[in-house]
Coordinates of C-alpha atoms in Angstrom, one line a residue:
Chain F
X1114 CA -49.2 -25.4 -12.1
X1115 CA -48.1 -22.1 -10.7
X1116 CA -45.3 -23.7 -8.8
X1117 CA -44.2 -25.4 -12.1
X1118 CA -43.9 -22.0 -13.6
X1119 CA -42.8 -19.7 -10.9
X1120 CA -39.9 -21.7 -9.4
X1121 CA -38.0 -22.3 -12.6
X1122 CA -38.2 -18.6 -13.6
X1123 CA -37.3 -17.5 -10.1
X1124 CA -34.2 -19.7 -9.9
X1125 CA -33.1 -18.7 -13.4
X1126 CA -33.5 -15.0 -12.6
X1127 CA -31.7 -15.4 -9.3
X1128 CA -28.8 -17.1 -11.0
X1129 CA -28.7 -14.4 -13.7
X1130 CA -28.7 -11.7 -11.0
X1131 CA -25.9 -13.3 -8.9
X1132 CA -23.7 -13.9 -12.0
X1133 CA -24.2 -10.3 -13.2
X1134 CA -23.2 -9.0 -9.8
X1135 CA -20.2 -11.2 -9.6
X1136 CA -19.1 -10.0 -13.1
X1137 CA -19.8 -6.3 -12.2
X1138 CA -17.5 -6.7 -9.2
X1139 CA -14.7 -8.4 -11.2
X1140 CA -15.1 -5.8 -13.9
X1141 CA -14.5 -3.2 -11.3
X1142 CA -11.2 -4.8 -10.4
X1143 CA -10.0 -5.7 -13.9
X1144 CA -11.1 -2.7 -16.0
X1145 CA -8.6 -0.3 -14.5
X1146 CA -5.8 -2.8 -15.0
X1147 CA -6.9 -3.4 -18.6
X1148 CA -7.1 0.3 -19.4
X1149 CA -3.7 1.0 -17.8
X1150 CA -2.1 -1.8 -19.8
X1151 CA -3.7 -0.6 -23.0
X1152 CA -2.5 2.9 -22.4
X1153 CA 1.0 1.7 -21.8
X1154 CA 0.9 -0.4 -25.0
X1155 CA -0.3 2.6 -26.9
X1156 CA 2.5 4.8 -25.5
X1157 CA 5.1 2.2 -26.4
X1158 CA 3.7 2.0 -30.0
X1159 CA 3.9 5.8 -30.3
X1160 CA 7.6 5.7 -29.3
X1161 CA 8.1 2.8 -31.8
X1162 CA 7.0 4.9 -34.7
X1163 CA 8.6 8.1 -33.6
X1164 CA 11.7 7.1 -31.7
X1165 CA 13.2 10.5 -31.2
X1166 CA 10.2 11.9 -29.4
X1167 CA 10.4 12.7 -25.7
X1168 CA 6.7 12.8 -24.9
X1169 CA 3.3 13.1 -26.6
X1170 CA 0.6 15.7 -26.3
X1171 CA -2.8 14.8 -27.9
X1172 CA -4.3 17.0 -30.5
X1173 CA -7.9 17.4 -31.7
X1174 CA -8.8 15.7 -34.9
X1175 CA -11.2 18.3 -36.3
X1176 CA -10.3 19.3 -39.8
X1177 CA -8.1 16.2 -40.3
X1178 CA -9.0 13.4 -42.8
X1179 CA -12.0 11.3 -41.6
X1180 CA -9.9 8.2 -41.0
X1181 CA -7.7 9.8 -38.4
X1182 CA -8.8 8.6 -35.0
X1183 CA -6.1 10.2 -32.8
X1184 CA -3.3 12.7 -33.4
X1185 CA -0.3 13.5 -31.2
X1186 CA 2.4 16.0 -31.4
X1187 CA 5.7 15.1 -29.9
X1188 CA 6.8 17.4 -27.1
X1189 CA 10.2 18.1 -28.6
X1190 CA 8.6 18.9 -31.9
X1191 CA 10.3 16.2 -33.9
X1192 CA 7.0 15.2 -35.5
X1193 CA 3.5 13.8 -35.1
X1194 CA 1.9 10.4 -34.6
X1195 CA -1.5 9.6 -36.1
X1196 CA -3.8 6.6 -35.4
X1197 CA -5.6 5.8 -38.6
X1198 CA -8.5 3.5 -39.2
X1199 CA -8.6 2.1 -42.8
X1200 CA -11.2 -0.1 -44.3
X1201 CA -9.3 -3.3 -45.0
X1202 CA -10.4 -6.6 -46.6
X1203 CA -11.7 -8.3 -43.4
X1204 CA -12.9 -5.2 -41.5
X1205 CA -11.1 -2.2 -40.0
X1206 CA -7.4 -2.0 -40.0
X1207 CA -5.8 0.3 -37.4
X1208 CA -2.5 1.8 -38.2
X1209 CA -0.1 4.1 -36.3
X1210 CA 2.1 6.4 -38.3
X1211 CA 4.9 8.6 -37.2
X1212 CA 5.4 11.6 -39.5
X1213 CA 8.6 13.6 -39.0
X1214 CA 8.8 17.4 -38.8
X1215 CA 9.9 17.4 -42.5
X1216 CA 6.6 15.8 -43.6
X1217 CA 8.3 12.4 -44.3
X1218 CA 7.0 9.2 -42.9
X1219 CA 9.3 7.9 -40.1
X1220 CA 7.7 4.6 -39.5
X1221 CA 4.3 2.9 -39.7
X1222 CA 2.9 -0.1 -37.8
X1223 CA -0.3 -2.0 -37.8
X1224 CA -2.1 -2.1 -34.4
X1225 CA -5.1 -4.2 -35.3
X1226 CA -6.3 -5.9 -38.4
X1227 CA -8.6 -8.7 -39.5
X1228 CA -6.9 -9.4 -42.9
X1229 CA -6.6 -12.9 -44.3
X1230 CA -3.8 -14.8 -42.6
X1231 CA -0.9 -15.4 -45.0
X1232 CA -2.2 -13.0 -47.6
X1233 CA -3.5 -9.6 -46.5
X1234 CA -1.8 -10.1 -43.2
X1235 CA 1.5 -9.6 -45.0
X1236 CA 0.9 -5.9 -44.9
X1237 CA 2.1 -6.1 -41.3
X1238 CA 5.4 -7.6 -42.3
X1239 CA 8.4 -5.3 -42.2
X1240 CA 9.3 -5.8 -45.9
X1241 CA 6.1 -4.1 -46.8
X1242 CA 6.0 -1.5 -44.1
X1243 CA 9.5 -0.4 -44.8
X1244 CA 8.6 0.6 -48.4
X1245 CA 6.9 3.7 -47.0
X1246 CA 9.7 5.0 -44.8
X1247 CA 11.0 8.3 -45.8
X1248 CA 8.2 9.0 -48.3
X1249 CA 6.1 12.1 -48.2
X1250 CA 3.9 11.3 -51.2
X1251 CA 4.2 9.7 -54.6
X1252 CA 3.1 6.2 -53.7
X1253 CA 2.6 5.2 -57.3
X1254 CA 5.8 3.4 -57.4
X1255 CA 5.2 1.4 -54.2
X1256 CA 4.5 -2.2 -54.9
X1257 CA 1.4 -3.7 -53.4
X1258 CA 1.4 -7.3 -52.0
X1259 CA 0.5 -9.8 -54.7
X1260 CA -2.9 -11.2 -54.1
X1261 CA -3.7 -8.7 -51.4
X1262 CA -4.7 -5.7 -53.4
X1263 CA -7.4 -4.5 -51.0
X1264 CA -5.3 -4.8 -47.9
X1265 CA -2.4 -3.0 -49.6
X1266 CA -4.6 -0.2 -51.0
X1267 CA -6.1 0.3 -47.5
X1268 CA -2.7 0.5 -46.0
X1269 CA -1.5 3.0 -48.6
X1270 CA -4.6 5.2 -48.3
X1271 CA -4.0 5.2 -44.5
X1272 CA -0.4 6.4 -45.0
X1273 CA -1.5 9.2 -47.4
X1274 CA -4.2 10.3 -44.9
X1275 CA -1.5 10.5 -42.2
X1276 CA 0.7 12.7 -44.5
X1277 CA -2.4 14.8 -45.4
X1278 CA -3.1 15.3 -41.7
X1279 CA 0.4 16.5 -41.2
X1280 CA 0.0 19.1 -44.0
X1281 CA -3.3 20.2 -42.5
X1282 CA -1.8 20.8 -39.1
X1283 CA 1.3 22.6 -40.5
X1284 CA -0.9 24.9 -42.6
X1285 CA -3.1 25.7 -39.7
X1286 CA -0.3 26.7 -37.3
Chain L
X714 CA -23.9 1.8 -48.9
X715 CA -20.8 0.4 -50.3
X716 CA -22.1 -2.4 -52.4
X717 CA -18.7 -3.7 -53.5
X718 CA -17.6 -4.0 -49.9
X719 CA -20.7 -6.1 -49.1
X720 CA -20.0 -8.4 -52.0
X721 CA -16.4 -8.8 -50.8
X722 CA -17.6 -9.7 -47.3
X723 CA -20.1 -12.2 -48.7
X724 CA -17.7 -14.0 -51.1
X725 CA -14.9 -13.9 -48.5
X726 CA -17.0 -15.5 -45.9
X727 CA -18.2 -18.3 -48.2
X728 CA -14.9 -19.1 -49.9
X729 CA -11.8 -17.6 -48.4
X730 CA -12.5 -17.6 -44.7
X731 CA -14.9 -20.5 -44.7
X732 CA -16.2 -21.0 -41.2
X733 CA -15.8 -24.7 -41.1
X734 CA -12.8 -25.4 -43.3
X735 CA -10.6 -22.4 -42.3
X736 CA -11.8 -21.1 -38.9
X737 CA -12.8 -24.4 -37.4
X738 CA -16.2 -23.2 -36.2
X739 CA -19.1 -25.6 -36.4
X740 CA -17.0 -28.8 -36.5
X741 CA -19.3 -30.9 -34.3
X742 CA -22.3 -30.8 -36.7
X743 CA -19.9 -30.9 -39.6
X744 CA -18.5 -34.2 -38.5
X745 CA -21.7 -35.6 -37.0
X746 CA -24.5 -34.5 -39.4
X747 CA -22.7 -34.5 -42.8
X748 CA -23.1 -38.2 -43.4
X749 CA -26.5 -37.8 -45.0
X750 CA -27.1 -35.2 -47.7
X751 CA -30.7 -34.5 -46.6
X752 CA -29.7 -34.0 -43.0
X753 CA -26.7 -31.9 -44.0
X754 CA -28.8 -29.5 -46.1
X755 CA -31.5 -29.3 -43.4
X756 CA -29.0 -28.5 -40.7
X757 CA -27.3 -25.9 -42.8
X758 CA -30.4 -24.1 -43.7
X759 CA -31.4 -24.0 -40.1
X760 CA -28.0 -22.6 -39.3
X761 CA -28.3 -19.8 -41.9
X762 CA -31.6 -18.9 -40.5
X763 CA -30.4 -18.8 -36.9
X764 CA -27.3 -16.9 -37.8
X765 CA -29.3 -14.2 -39.6
X766 CA -31.7 -13.8 -36.8
X767 CA -29.0 -13.9 -34.1
X768 CA -27.1 -11.2 -35.9
X769 CA -30.3 -9.1 -36.3
X770 CA -30.9 -9.4 -32.6
X771 CA -27.4 -9.1 -31.1
X772 CA -25.9 -6.3 -33.2
X773 CA -28.4 -3.6 -32.0
X774 CA -28.2 -4.9 -28.5
X775 CA -24.5 -4.5 -28.5
X776 CA -24.5 -1.0 -29.8
X777 CA -27.5 0.5 -28.2
X778 CA -27.5 -1.3 -24.9
X779 CA -24.2 -2.8 -23.9
X780 CA -21.7 -0.3 -25.3
X781 CA -23.8 2.8 -24.3
X782 CA -23.8 1.6 -20.7
X783 CA -20.3 0.3 -20.4
X784 CA -21.5 -3.2 -20.1
X785 CA -19.3 -4.7 -22.8
X786 CA -18.2 -7.5 -20.5
X787 CA -21.7 -8.9 -20.5
X788 CA -21.4 -9.6 -24.2
X789 CA -20.7 -13.3 -24.0
X790 CA -23.5 -14.0 -21.6
X791 CA -26.1 -11.9 -23.3
X792 CA -25.2 -13.2 -26.8
X793 CA -25.4 -16.8 -25.9
X794 CA -28.7 -16.3 -24.0
X795 CA -30.2 -14.5 -26.9
X796 CA -29.2 -17.3 -29.2
X797 CA -30.6 -19.9 -26.9
X798 CA -33.8 -18.0 -26.5
X799 CA -34.1 -17.4 -30.2
X800 CA -33.7 -21.0 -31.0
X801 CA -36.3 -21.9 -28.4
X802 CA -38.7 -19.3 -29.8
X803 CA -38.2 -20.4 -33.4
X804 CA -38.8 -24.0 -32.5
X805 CA -42.0 -23.2 -30.6
X806 CA -43.3 -20.9 -33.4
X807 CA -42.5 -23.4 -36.1
X808 CA -44.1 -26.2 -34.2
X809 CA -47.3 -24.3 -33.7
X810 CA -47.7 -22.4 -37.0
X811 CA -45.6 -23.9 -39.7
X812 CA -45.7 -27.6 -39.1
X813 CA -44.1 -28.4 -42.4
X814 CA -41.0 -26.4 -41.7
X815 CA -40.9 -27.7 -38.2
X816 CA -40.8 -31.3 -39.4
X817 CA -38.0 -30.5 -41.8
X818 CA -35.8 -28.3 -39.6
X819 CA -37.1 -28.5 -36.0
X820 CA -34.9 -31.4 -35.0
X821 CA -31.7 -29.6 -35.7
X822 CA -32.5 -26.4 -33.8
X823 CA -31.4 -27.4 -30.3
X824 CA -28.1 -28.5 -31.7
X825 CA -27.5 -25.1 -33.1
X826 CA -27.5 -23.4 -29.7
X827 CA -24.1 -25.0 -29.0
X828 CA -22.8 -24.5 -32.5
X829 CA -19.7 -22.5 -32.2
X830 CA -20.3 -21.0 -35.7
X831 CA -23.4 -19.1 -34.6
X832 CA -21.9 -17.5 -31.4
X833 CA -18.7 -17.0 -33.4
X834 CA -20.3 -15.0 -36.2
X835 CA -22.2 -12.7 -33.7
X836 CA -19.0 -12.0 -31.8
X837 CA -16.9 -11.6 -35.0
X838 CA -19.3 -9.0 -36.4
X839 CA -18.7 -6.8 -33.4
X840 CA -15.0 -7.5 -33.3
X841 CA -14.5 -6.5 -37.0
X842 CA -16.4 -3.2 -36.5
X843 CA -19.0 -4.1 -39.1
X844 CA -22.1 -1.9 -39.7
X845 CA -25.5 -3.6 -39.4
X846 CA -25.7 -4.2 -43.1
X847 CA -22.2 -5.6 -43.2
X848 CA -23.0 -7.9 -40.2
X849 CA -26.1 -9.3 -41.9
X850 CA -24.1 -10.0 -45.0
X851 CA -21.3 -11.6 -43.0
X852 CA -23.8 -13.8 -41.3
X853 CA -25.4 -14.8 -44.6
X854 CA -22.0 -15.5 -46.1
X855 CA -20.8 -17.6 -43.1
X856 CA -24.0 -19.6 -43.2
X857 CA -23.7 -20.2 -46.9
X858 CA -20.1 -21.2 -46.4
X859 CA -21.2 -23.7 -43.8
X860 CA -23.8 -25.0 -46.3
X861 CA -21.3 -25.4 -49.0
X862 CA -18.8 -27.2 -46.8
X863 CA -21.5 -29.6 -45.5
X864 CA -22.9 -30.4 -48.9
X865 CA -19.6 -31.0 -50.5
X866 CA -18.4 -33.1 -47.5
X867 CA -21.5 -35.3 -47.5
X868 CA -20.7 -36.2 -51.0
X869 CA -17.1 -37.0 -49.9
X870 CA -18.3 -39.1 -47.0
X871 CA -20.6 -41.2 -49.2
X872 CA -17.5 -42.3 -51.0
X873 CA -15.6 -43.0 -47.8
X874 CA -18.4 -45.4 -46.9
X875 CA -17.4 -47.7 -49.7
X876 CA -13.7 -47.5 -48.9
X877 CA -11.6 -49.7 -46.6
X878 CA -9.0 -47.9 -44.5
X879 CA -6.9 -49.5 -41.8
X880 CA -8.7 -50.6 -38.7
X881 CA -7.7 -47.7 -36.4
X882 CA -8.5 -45.2 -39.1
X883 CA -12.0 -46.3 -39.6
X884 CA -14.7 -43.9 -38.7
X885 CA -13.6 -40.5 -37.5
X886 CA -9.9 -40.4 -38.4
X887 CA -10.4 -41.0 -42.1
X888 CA -13.2 -38.5 -42.1
X889 CA -10.9 -35.9 -40.6
X890 CA -8.2 -36.6 -43.1
X891 CA -10.7 -36.1 -45.9
X892 CA -11.8 -32.9 -44.3
X893 CA -8.1 -31.9 -44.4
X894 CA -8.0 -32.4 -48.1
X895 CA -11.2 -30.5 -48.6
X896 CA -9.9 -27.6 -46.5
X897 CA -6.7 -27.6 -48.6
X898 CA -8.7 -27.3 -51.8
X899 CA -10.4 -24.2 -50.4
X900 CA -7.0 -22.6 -50.0
X901 CA -7.1 -22.1 -53.7
X902 CA -9.7 -19.4 -53.3
X903 CA -7.3 -17.1 -51.5
X904 CA -6.6 -14.2 -53.7
X905 CA -9.6 -14.9 -56.0
X906 CA -11.9 -12.4 -54.4
X907 CA -9.2 -9.9 -54.2
X908 CA -8.4 -10.0 -57.8
X909 CA -12.0 -10.1 -58.9
X910 CA -13.1 -7.1 -57.0
X911 CA -9.9 -5.3 -56.2
X912 CA -9.0 -2.1 -58.0
Chain E
X332 CA -14.9 -45.2 -8.5
X333 CA -11.8 -44.3 -6.4
X334 CA -10.9 -40.7 -6.1
X335 CA -7.7 -41.1 -8.2
X336 CA -9.6 -42.9 -11.0
X337 CA -12.0 -39.9 -11.2
X338 CA -9.1 -37.8 -12.2
X339 CA -7.2 -40.1 -14.4
X340 CA -10.1 -41.3 -16.5
X341 CA -10.2 -37.9 -18.1
X342 CA -6.7 -38.4 -19.4
X343 CA -6.8 -41.5 -21.6
X344 CA -9.8 -43.7 -21.2
X345 CA -12.4 -41.0 -21.4
X346 CA -10.3 -38.3 -23.0
X347 CA -12.7 -35.6 -23.8
X348 CA -11.2 -34.7 -27.2
X349 CA -9.9 -38.0 -28.5
X350 CA -12.4 -40.4 -27.2
X351 CA -15.6 -38.5 -26.4
X352 CA -15.0 -36.2 -29.3
X353 CA -16.1 -33.0 -27.5
X354 CA -14.5 -29.6 -27.8
X355 CA -13.2 -30.2 -31.3
X356 CA -13.5 -26.6 -32.4
X357 CA -10.9 -25.0 -30.1
X358 CA -8.7 -28.0 -30.3
X359 CA -8.3 -27.6 -34.0
X360 CA -8.1 -23.8 -33.9
X361 CA -5.8 -23.1 -31.0
X362 CA -3.3 -26.0 -31.4
X363 CA -1.0 -24.1 -33.7
X364 CA 1.4 -23.1 -30.9
X365 CA 2.3 -24.9 -27.7
X366 CA 2.0 -21.8 -25.6
X367 CA -1.5 -21.1 -26.9
X368 CA -2.5 -24.7 -26.2
X369 CA -1.5 -24.4 -22.5
X370 CA -3.2 -21.1 -22.2
X371 CA -6.4 -22.4 -23.7
X372 CA -6.2 -25.6 -21.7
X373 CA -5.8 -23.7 -18.4
X374 CA -8.6 -21.3 -19.3
X375 CA -11.0 -24.1 -20.2
X376 CA -10.1 -26.1 -17.1
X377 CA -10.7 -23.1 -14.9
X378 CA -14.2 -22.7 -16.4
X379 CA -14.9 -26.4 -16.2
X380 CA -13.8 -26.6 -12.6
X381 CA -15.9 -23.6 -11.6
X382 CA -19.0 -24.7 -13.5
X383 CA -18.8 -28.3 -12.4
X384 CA -18.5 -27.3 -8.7
X385 CA -21.3 -24.8 -8.8
X386 CA -23.7 -26.9 -10.8
X387 CA -23.1 -29.8 -8.5
X388 CA -23.7 -27.6 -5.5
X389 CA -27.0 -26.4 -7.0
X390 CA -28.1 -29.7 -8.5
X391 CA -31.0 -30.2 -6.2
X392 CA -32.0 -26.5 -6.5
X393 CA -32.1 -26.0 -10.3
X394 CA -35.5 -27.2 -11.7
X395 CA -35.2 -29.6 -14.6
X396 CA -37.2 -27.3 -16.9
X397 CA -34.7 -24.5 -16.9
X398 CA -31.7 -26.7 -16.5
X399 CA -30.0 -25.9 -19.7
X400 CA -30.4 -22.1 -19.6
X401 CA -29.2 -22.1 -16.0
X402 CA -26.1 -24.1 -17.0
X403 CA -25.5 -21.7 -19.9
X404 CA -25.7 -18.6 -17.7
X405 CA -23.4 -20.1 -15.1
X406 CA -20.8 -21.3 -17.7
X407 CA -21.0 -18.0 -19.5
X408 CA -20.4 -16.2 -16.2
X409 CA -17.3 -18.2 -15.6
X410 CA -16.1 -17.7 -19.1
X411 CA -16.5 -13.9 -18.8
X412 CA -14.6 -14.0 -15.5
X413 CA -11.7 -15.8 -17.1
X414 CA -11.9 -13.5 -20.2
X415 CA -11.5 -10.4 -18.0
X416 CA -8.7 -11.8 -16.0
X417 CA -6.8 -13.0 -19.1
X418 CA -7.3 -9.6 -20.8
X419 CA -6.0 -7.8 -17.7
X420 CA -3.0 -9.9 -16.8
X421 CA -1.9 -11.9 -19.8
X422 CA -2.6 -9.7 -22.8
X423 CA -0.5 -11.7 -25.3
X424 CA -2.5 -14.8 -24.5
X425 CA -5.7 -12.8 -24.9
X426 CA -4.7 -11.8 -28.4
X427 CA -3.6 -15.3 -29.3
X428 CA -6.8 -17.0 -28.2
X429 CA -8.9 -14.2 -29.8
X430 CA -12.5 -15.3 -30.5
X431 CA -11.9 -18.8 -29.1
X432 CA -11.8 -17.4 -25.5
X433 CA -15.5 -16.5 -25.4
X434 CA -16.3 -19.5 -27.5
X435 CA -15.4 -21.7 -24.5
X436 CA -19.0 -21.1 -23.6
X437 CA -20.2 -23.4 -26.3
X438 CA -17.3 -25.9 -25.8
X439 CA -19.2 -29.1 -25.6
X440 CA -16.9 -30.5 -22.9
X441 CA -18.1 -28.1 -20.3
X442 CA -21.8 -28.3 -21.1
X443 CA -21.4 -32.0 -21.6
X444 CA -19.8 -32.7 -18.3
X445 CA -22.4 -30.5 -16.5
X446 CA -25.2 -32.5 -18.1
X447 CA -23.7 -35.9 -17.8
X448 CA -21.8 -35.7 -14.5
X449 CA -22.0 -32.6 -12.3
X450 CA -25.7 -32.7 -12.0
X451 CA -25.7 -36.3 -10.7
X452 CA -22.6 -36.4 -8.6
X453 CA -21.2 -34.9 -5.4
X454 CA -19.2 -31.7 -5.4
X455 CA -15.9 -33.4 -4.7
X456 CA -16.3 -35.9 -7.5
X457 CA -17.5 -33.3 -9.9
X458 CA -14.4 -31.2 -9.1
X459 CA -12.1 -34.2 -9.6
X460 CA -13.9 -35.0 -12.8
X461 CA -13.3 -31.4 -14.0
X462 CA -9.7 -31.6 -13.1
X463 CA -9.2 -34.9 -14.9
X464 CA -11.1 -33.7 -18.0
X465 CA -9.2 -30.4 -17.9
X466 CA -5.8 -32.2 -17.8
X467 CA -6.9 -34.5 -20.6
X468 CA -8.0 -31.6 -22.7
X469 CA -4.8 -29.6 -22.0
X470 CA -2.5 -32.5 -22.6
X471 CA -4.2 -33.3 -25.9
X472 CA -4.0 -29.7 -27.0
X473 CA -0.4 -29.6 -26.0
X474 CA 0.5 -32.8 -27.9
X475 CA -1.3 -31.6 -31.0
X476 CA 0.1 -28.1 -30.8
X477 CA 3.6 -29.4 -30.2
X478 CA 3.5 -31.6 -33.3
X479 CA 2.1 -28.8 -35.4
X480 CA 4.5 -26.2 -34.0
X481 CA 7.6 -28.4 -34.2
X482 CA 7.1 -29.7 -37.6
X483 CA 5.1 -26.9 -39.1
X484 CA 7.1 -24.0 -37.8
X485 CA 10.4 -25.4 -36.5
X486 CA 9.9 -23.9 -33.0
X487 CA 8.6 -25.2 -29.7
X488 CA 7.2 -22.7 -27.2
X489 CA 8.9 -20.1 -29.3
X490 CA 12.3 -21.7 -29.1
X491 CA 13.8 -22.4 -32.5
X492 CA 14.9 -25.9 -33.4
X493 CA 17.9 -25.8 -35.8
X494 CA 17.3 -28.0 -38.7
X495 CA 13.5 -28.0 -38.6
X496 CA 13.2 -24.3 -38.8
X497 CA 14.4 -24.2 -42.3
X498 CA 12.6 -27.4 -43.4
X499 CA 9.2 -26.8 -41.9
X500 CA 6.0 -28.1 -43.4
X501 CA 4.0 -25.0 -42.9
X502 CA 0.7 -26.5 -44.0
X503 CA 0.7 -28.2 -40.6
X504 CA 0.1 -24.9 -38.9
X505 CA -2.8 -24.1 -41.1
X506 CA -6.3 -25.5 -41.3
X507 CA -5.7 -28.8 -43.2
X508 CA -2.8 -29.6 -41.0
X509 CA -5.1 -29.4 -38.0
X510 CA -7.5 -31.9 -39.4
X511 CA -4.8 -34.3 -40.3
X512 CA -3.0 -34.3 -37.0
X513 CA -6.2 -34.6 -35.2
X514 CA -7.3 -37.5 -37.3
X515 CA -4.0 -39.3 -36.8
X516 CA -4.1 -38.8 -33.1
X517 CA -7.6 -40.3 -32.8
X518 CA -6.4 -43.2 -34.8
X519 CA -3.4 -43.6 -32.6
X520 CA -5.4 -43.6 -29.4
X521 CA -7.9 -46.0 -30.9
X522 CA -5.1 -48.3 -31.8
X523 CA -3.5 -48.1 -28.3
X524 CA -6.7 -48.9 -26.6
X525 CA -7.3 -51.7 -29.2
X526 CA -10.8 -50.8 -30.0
X527 CA -11.9 -50.7 -26.4
X528 CA -13.2 -47.2 -27.1
X529 CA -15.9 -46.7 -29.6
X530 CA -15.1 -44.9 -32.8
X531 CA -18.0 -45.4 -35.2
X532 CA -17.7 -42.1 -36.8
X533 CA -21.1 -40.9 -35.6
X534 CA -21.3 -37.7 -33.6
X535 CA -20.8 -38.5 -29.9
X536 CA -22.9 -35.8 -28.5
X537 CA -24.3 -37.8 -25.6
X538 CA -22.7 -35.2 -23.5
X539 CA -24.4 -32.4 -25.4
X540 CA -27.9 -31.3 -24.2
X541 CA -29.0 -31.8 -27.8
X542 CA -28.4 -35.5 -27.6
X543 CA -32.0 -36.3 -28.4
X544 CA -31.9 -34.2 -31.6
X545 CA -28.7 -36.0 -32.6
X546 CA -30.2 -39.4 -31.9
X547 CA -33.4 -38.5 -33.7
X548 CA -31.8 -37.7 -37.0
X549 CA -29.1 -40.3 -36.9
X550 CA -31.8 -42.9 -36.6
X551 CA -33.9 -41.5 -39.5

């Protein structure tokens, strides 16, 4: 009876232990690679939304709108890059916005989203994202995507938060 | 608590992003068990039950145990073990204390361990960054969507029984093509939730 | 069975997806693009190979009582390994497969082969079985994905095909298209083998550990 009970549990526990160790070891190898690749992708994305920048220095996000996750100032002072988390239709939507030194949006891009494919996901298409280029406010005239009101609204609120963050920083300095 | 957001998640999971007909999760039971309405309903209710409990168990573990200790990579293993253990526990408890329920649902429970939909919803909750309340609502919605698809499909299948397709299409192929048409009809829901609840 | 037959049986005669009807979820979900299909196929084959070998090695050690949980832990371990490697070295594939990568854990093919084959056969045979099933799975995924990508998107492996690109039937890349192509493929295979394979429409979960539950309620 005891043998019936002890052996199965022991074998199962041993297997769990061995697997966990193997995974911990592999994690040790792969985690740095993953983080490095992610950092490179983030850097590339920053250059994509603010092409004239030469380098980026991170800023603190205290005092900025709540949805701003990260803020960067370009080293050659041509503008700022903000990473914004908006509440979309299918969950969080992460955007990266480049705001020029003149307070106008240079470019915006979606990093992550869980919007409905074919509907809300259209906010990531260039014909929608381009509507915001060069704006520094006044989004009333911008058309939302038909049938994707929530995704569009989330996107727009993210952009206005980015512009707000710009104003906050400029006022502070 | 943003009530509107919760309703959107619920309706979205049931209609727009239906787990079976859009996301292809839970296909095995969908094709296997939907022949009989009684079985289909029983299985679906068991699935809803397990999804809710699995979410209630896995969400806190992810946030308070795994993430805090940098053990995110153990997510897959831990989640599937929790689901397997839960199912086993539920089966034992039902068998001992609520015989009636066990006789109705018990037989489907082991099948649910390998149901992609359950593991899928627990992982999706984390991936989408949902809060606990949102995760529970998502689980409920996904389960209800599963139920909806199963029940409708069992009706469709009872009609297939009396039809006479070409030899090589008999059985699974014609069932799949009917599933395709059902899936297509659900496409009509895209945009409905948006416009009902959108500003 | 000869060594070669162990491998080739997984390709047509006992094709895991089209004949044994296992692993349907990822097949339908991931077969929208040919490149994703190959990626998923390779990932699943890697897990299948690893788990078959280890389970066969340990088959006399693992007590029957905790058989299923042990298999699950082992398979989940391999899946996590593959997940980490894919995320580190092929990020685009990682994004494309999304939630279906961890879902390989509940892919009936892997658990099914463990239950039906690896725990009764030698390590070498189990490995060959895994390779055969893996090839069958990958090929099926590739065929389905190619059909859906070529006619639904006008591309193949991302390369554009002139006339088809402008005349694509995009529903093929979406959910309903998946069901239809899958159904037609099964019908085709059934016709080719002229009914030597069983297609009675019932769930073929003999490979799944829940086979008894299936049998119980199909009979009722």
